[in-house]
Short mmCIF file of C-alpha atoms in Angstrom, two decimals:
data_model
loop_
_atom_site.label_atom_id
_atom_site.label_comp_id
_atom_site.label_asym_id
_atom_site.label_seq_id
_atom_site.Cartn_x
_atom_site.Cartn_y
_atom_site.Cartn_z
CA MET A 1 85.38 116.86 137.48
CA ALA A 2 82.02 116.54 135.75
CA LEU A 3 81.12 120.15 136.57
CA SER A 4 84.46 121.41 135.25
CA SER A 5 83.89 119.49 132.02
CA LEU A 6 80.36 120.85 131.70
CA ARG A 7 81.60 124.40 132.23
CA SER A 8 84.24 123.83 129.56
CA LEU A 9 81.51 122.58 127.24
CA THR A 10 79.29 125.62 127.73
CA ARG A 11 82.22 128.07 127.45
CA ASN A 12 83.11 126.52 124.11
CA ALA A 13 79.53 126.80 122.95
CA GLU A 14 79.46 130.49 123.90
CA VAL A 15 82.70 131.22 122.01
CA ALA A 16 81.51 129.32 118.95
CA ARG A 17 78.10 130.98 118.92
CA ALA A 18 79.76 134.39 119.23
CA ARG A 19 81.50 133.55 115.95
CA GLY A 20 78.21 132.68 114.29
CA ILE A 21 78.44 128.90 114.66
CA ALA A 22 75.30 126.98 115.64
CA VAL A 23 76.03 124.50 118.43
CA GLN A 24 73.96 121.55 119.67
CA LEU A 25 74.95 120.17 123.09
CA ILE A 26 74.14 116.53 123.88
CA ALA A 27 75.19 114.74 127.08
CA ILE A 28 75.14 110.95 126.80
CA LEU A 29 74.94 109.33 130.25
CA ASP A 30 75.75 105.64 129.92
CA LYS A 31 74.55 103.71 132.97
CA PRO A 32 75.06 106.74 135.25
CA ASP A 33 75.02 106.41 139.01
CA GLN A 34 72.61 108.56 141.00
CA LEU A 35 75.17 111.28 141.80
CA THR A 36 76.25 111.65 138.17
CA ARG A 37 72.66 111.86 137.04
CA GLU A 38 71.86 114.52 139.64
CA ILE A 39 74.89 116.63 138.66
CA PHE A 40 73.95 116.62 134.99
CA GLU A 41 70.26 117.20 135.60
CA SER A 42 71.01 120.12 137.93
CA PHE A 43 73.40 121.67 135.40
CA ALA A 44 70.89 121.19 132.58
CA LEU A 45 68.30 123.15 134.55
CA MET A 46 70.63 126.17 134.41
CA HIS A 47 71.71 125.50 130.81
CA GLN A 48 68.59 124.42 129.02
CA ASP A 49 70.36 124.09 125.67
CA ILE A 50 71.92 120.82 126.91
CA GLU A 51 70.04 117.69 125.88
CA LEU A 52 70.40 114.75 128.29
CA LYS A 53 70.19 111.22 126.96
CA ILE A 54 70.44 108.25 129.33
CA VAL A 55 71.49 104.96 127.73
CA LEU A 56 72.27 101.49 129.06
CA LEU A 57 75.00 100.51 126.62
CA GLY A 58 77.89 100.01 129.02
CA ASP A 59 80.41 100.85 126.31
CA LEU A 60 82.20 104.10 125.56
CA GLY A 61 82.42 103.49 121.83
CA TYR A 62 78.73 102.66 121.50
CA ALA A 63 77.86 105.77 123.54
CA ARG A 64 79.74 107.91 120.99
CA ASN A 65 77.85 106.20 118.19
CA GLU A 66 74.59 107.06 119.94
CA ALA A 67 75.65 110.71 120.02
CA ALA A 68 76.25 110.60 116.27
CA VAL A 69 72.73 109.27 115.72
CA LEU A 70 71.22 112.11 117.77
CA ALA A 71 73.40 114.89 116.35
CA SER A 72 71.77 117.16 113.77
CA GLY A 73 74.80 119.23 112.77
CA LYS A 74 77.35 118.83 109.99
CA TRP A 75 80.19 118.33 112.49
CA ILE A 76 80.51 116.46 115.77
CA CYS A 77 83.10 116.43 118.57
CA PHE A 78 83.45 114.66 121.90
CA LEU A 79 84.33 115.62 125.46
CA ASP A 80 84.62 112.97 128.15
CA ALA A 81 83.10 114.04 131.46
CA ASP A 82 86.42 114.37 133.28
CA ASP A 83 88.34 116.26 130.57
CA ILE A 84 88.52 119.93 129.55
CA TRP A 85 88.76 121.70 126.18
CA SER A 86 90.60 124.94 125.51
CA ASP A 87 87.88 127.61 125.33
CA SER A 88 87.90 128.03 121.54
CA TRP A 89 88.32 124.38 120.57
CA ILE A 90 84.94 124.04 118.83
CA ALA A 91 85.34 127.33 116.97
CA ASP A 92 88.95 126.66 115.95
CA ALA A 93 88.28 123.07 114.88
CA TYR A 94 85.23 124.22 112.92
CA ALA A 95 87.32 126.85 111.12
CA ALA A 96 90.00 124.28 110.28
CA ALA A 97 87.44 121.77 109.02
CA GLU A 98 85.60 124.31 106.89
CA SER A 99 88.89 125.48 105.35
CA GLU A 100 89.50 122.06 103.78
CA ASP A 101 88.70 121.71 100.08
CA GLY A 102 86.49 118.66 100.62
CA LYS A 103 88.66 116.31 98.56
CA ARG A 104 89.42 114.17 101.59
CA GLU A 105 87.77 113.33 104.89
CA VAL A 106 89.68 114.73 107.87
CA VAL A 107 89.52 113.89 111.58
CA TRP A 108 90.77 116.85 113.63
CA HIS A 109 92.65 116.63 116.93
CA PRO A 110 94.11 119.19 119.37
CA GLU A 111 97.79 119.93 118.98
CA ILE A 112 98.60 119.65 122.70
CA ASN A 113 97.27 117.24 125.32
CA VAL A 114 97.95 118.11 128.96
CA TYR A 115 97.43 115.06 131.16
CA PHE A 116 96.78 115.61 134.86
CA GLY A 117 95.93 113.39 137.80
CA THR A 118 97.66 110.07 138.43
CA SER A 119 100.15 110.34 135.56
CA PRO A 120 100.76 114.01 134.63
CA HIS A 121 102.53 114.59 131.30
CA ILE A 122 102.23 116.42 128.00
CA TYR A 123 101.60 114.68 124.69
CA LEU A 124 101.79 116.36 121.28
CA HIS A 125 99.65 115.09 118.43
CA ARG A 126 101.42 114.74 115.11
CA ASP A 127 99.66 115.89 111.94
CA MET A 128 99.67 113.28 109.17
CA ASP A 129 100.76 115.98 106.70
CA ASP A 130 103.86 116.55 108.85
CA PRO A 131 106.82 114.81 107.12
CA ARG A 132 107.98 113.65 110.56
CA PHE A 133 104.85 111.54 111.03
CA ASP A 134 105.55 107.80 110.74
CA LEU A 135 102.49 105.73 109.88
CA SER A 136 104.10 102.56 111.24
CA THR A 137 103.71 103.90 114.80
CA LEU A 138 100.07 102.79 114.60
CA ALA A 139 101.31 99.22 114.99
CA TYR A 140 102.41 99.77 118.59
CA ILE A 141 100.88 103.03 119.92
CA ASN A 142 97.71 105.04 119.48
CA PRO A 143 98.91 108.38 118.03
CA TRP A 144 95.67 110.32 118.62
CA THR A 145 93.18 110.69 121.47
CA ALA A 146 89.43 110.19 121.16
CA LEU A 147 88.45 113.85 121.67
CA ALA A 148 88.21 114.42 117.93
CA PHE A 149 86.27 116.74 115.62
CA VAL A 150 84.85 115.08 112.50
CA SER A 151 81.91 115.20 110.12
CA THR A 152 78.81 113.57 111.56
CA SER A 153 78.17 111.69 108.33
CA PHE A 154 81.64 110.14 108.40
CA LEU A 155 81.20 108.98 112.00
CA ARG A 156 77.88 107.39 111.12
CA ARG A 157 79.54 105.55 108.23
CA THR A 158 82.52 104.63 110.39
CA PRO A 159 81.15 103.88 113.87
CA TYR A 160 83.18 102.92 116.91
CA CYS A 161 83.55 99.24 117.75
CA GLY A 162 82.82 97.97 121.21
CA THR A 163 85.26 96.81 123.88
CA ASP A 164 85.34 93.08 124.68
CA LEU A 165 87.74 92.46 127.55
CA VAL A 166 86.90 88.74 127.69
CA ARG A 167 88.00 88.22 124.08
CA GLY A 168 90.96 90.57 124.44
CA ILE A 169 89.59 93.29 122.13
CA GLY A 170 89.89 96.86 123.37
CA TYR A 171 91.25 100.35 122.76
CA GLU A 172 88.14 101.51 120.91
CA ASP A 173 89.73 104.85 120.01
CA TRP A 174 92.92 103.21 118.68
CA SER A 175 90.82 100.80 116.61
CA TRP A 176 88.74 103.67 115.27
CA ASN A 177 91.79 105.76 114.42
CA ILE A 178 93.09 102.88 112.30
CA GLU A 179 89.70 102.39 110.65
CA VAL A 180 89.67 106.10 109.76
CA LEU A 181 92.75 105.47 107.64
CA ASN A 182 91.24 102.28 106.28
CA GLN A 183 88.41 104.44 104.94
CA GLY A 184 90.85 106.76 103.16
CA ALA A 185 90.57 109.63 105.66
CA VAL A 186 93.43 111.38 107.47
CA HIS A 187 94.18 112.68 110.97
CA LYS A 188 95.22 116.31 111.35
CA VAL A 189 95.76 118.75 114.23
CA VAL A 190 94.29 122.18 114.89
CA PRO A 191 97.33 124.41 115.54
CA GLY A 192 97.49 125.97 118.99
CA SER A 193 94.59 123.97 120.45
CA THR A 194 94.83 122.20 123.80
CA HIS A 195 92.90 119.57 125.72
CA ALA A 196 93.34 118.69 129.40
CA ILE A 197 92.82 114.99 130.06
CA ARG A 198 92.48 113.38 133.47
CA THR A 199 94.39 110.20 134.27
CA LYS A 200 93.07 107.90 137.00
CA PRO A 201 94.38 104.82 138.85
CA VAL A 202 91.51 102.80 137.39
CA SER A 203 90.23 103.59 133.91
CA LEU A 204 89.07 101.79 130.80
CA VAL A 205 92.60 102.09 129.40
CA SER A 206 94.17 100.52 132.51
CA GLN A 207 91.56 97.73 132.52
CA THR A 208 92.14 97.11 128.82
CA THR A 209 95.90 96.98 129.32
CA ALA A 210 95.59 94.66 132.33
CA ALA A 211 93.43 92.31 130.26
CA GLY A 212 96.15 92.11 127.59
CA CYS A 213 93.85 93.53 124.94
CA ILE A 214 94.77 94.57 121.42
CA PRO A 215 92.92 96.88 119.01
CA ARG A 216 90.31 95.19 116.85
CA PRO A 217 92.19 93.25 114.12
CA THR A 218 92.34 94.84 110.68
CA ASP A 219 94.28 94.25 107.48
CA PHE A 220 95.27 97.92 107.22
CA LEU A 221 98.81 97.48 108.56
CA ARG A 222 99.35 94.33 106.50
CA ARG A 223 98.35 96.17 103.34
CA MET A 224 100.54 99.14 104.32
CA ILE A 225 103.56 96.84 104.72
CA GLY A 226 102.72 95.23 101.38
CA ARG A 227 102.66 98.61 99.62
CA ARG A 228 105.96 99.62 101.20
CA HIS A 229 107.55 96.31 100.20
CA HIS A 230 106.30 96.73 96.63
CA ALA A 231 107.70 100.27 96.51
CA PHE A 232 111.04 98.98 97.85
CA LEU A 233 111.23 96.33 95.12
CA GLN A 234 110.44 98.94 92.46
CA ARG A 235 113.21 101.22 93.73
CA ALA A 236 115.64 98.30 93.85
CA ALA A 237 114.78 97.37 90.26
CA ARG A 238 115.31 100.96 89.08
CA ASP A 239 118.63 101.16 90.91
CA ALA A 240 119.74 97.89 89.29
CA VAL A 241 118.88 99.23 85.82
CA GLU A 242 120.82 102.45 86.49
CA GLU A 243 123.87 100.51 87.68
CA THR A 244 123.74 98.36 84.53
CA SER A 245 123.51 101.41 82.28
CA TYR A 246 126.62 102.93 83.89
CA ALA A 247 128.63 99.70 83.64
#
């Protein structure tokens, strides 16, 4: 799958560059085995615009943070080495991001996720500006995948946390998605975009679930419930005043 992912990466770069967008390609290899290293090094010989960086972090979230440190562009996006982007993902996400007025920080996601492999299914991302989106779902599911498009500066200010299976802390992308909201940013989708994501019998998600992990604790949901409760009390008080005035 690594070669398919790399081809998807270079196709996206070609489409984006054809639209006048400068693209920097960085491959972070975190504790790679010999075969993985050979595949990437061989591909990089044919595509010399790909920068290879070998790290010994042993953590997916920290590897993404390393990419943010190395990135020189205004925007950054991620592709795991067994997933595939739709060919114009970079260009379309860039256009969506640049169309924003800059009054809020936005993390962009594909609209459609096609999962293949062990557990094939389709998952649709919900845009936070969609009235059907329910923020409370964050308490029990992760509404957005990690293959996001965001400003490099925001990611540096809001880095991923690590996974600690021993202490029961995991789901680095779920934790980060919550922290995005904690920082006042929002999650949105790029209409018509698609990602293909491989599911495997053994993955970080399955290991995290088996270990009974939860996302890194935060007070975001507690504060959200508090705000909703306060709003409920205000509405109840207004309704009581109106009933009294009609009596």
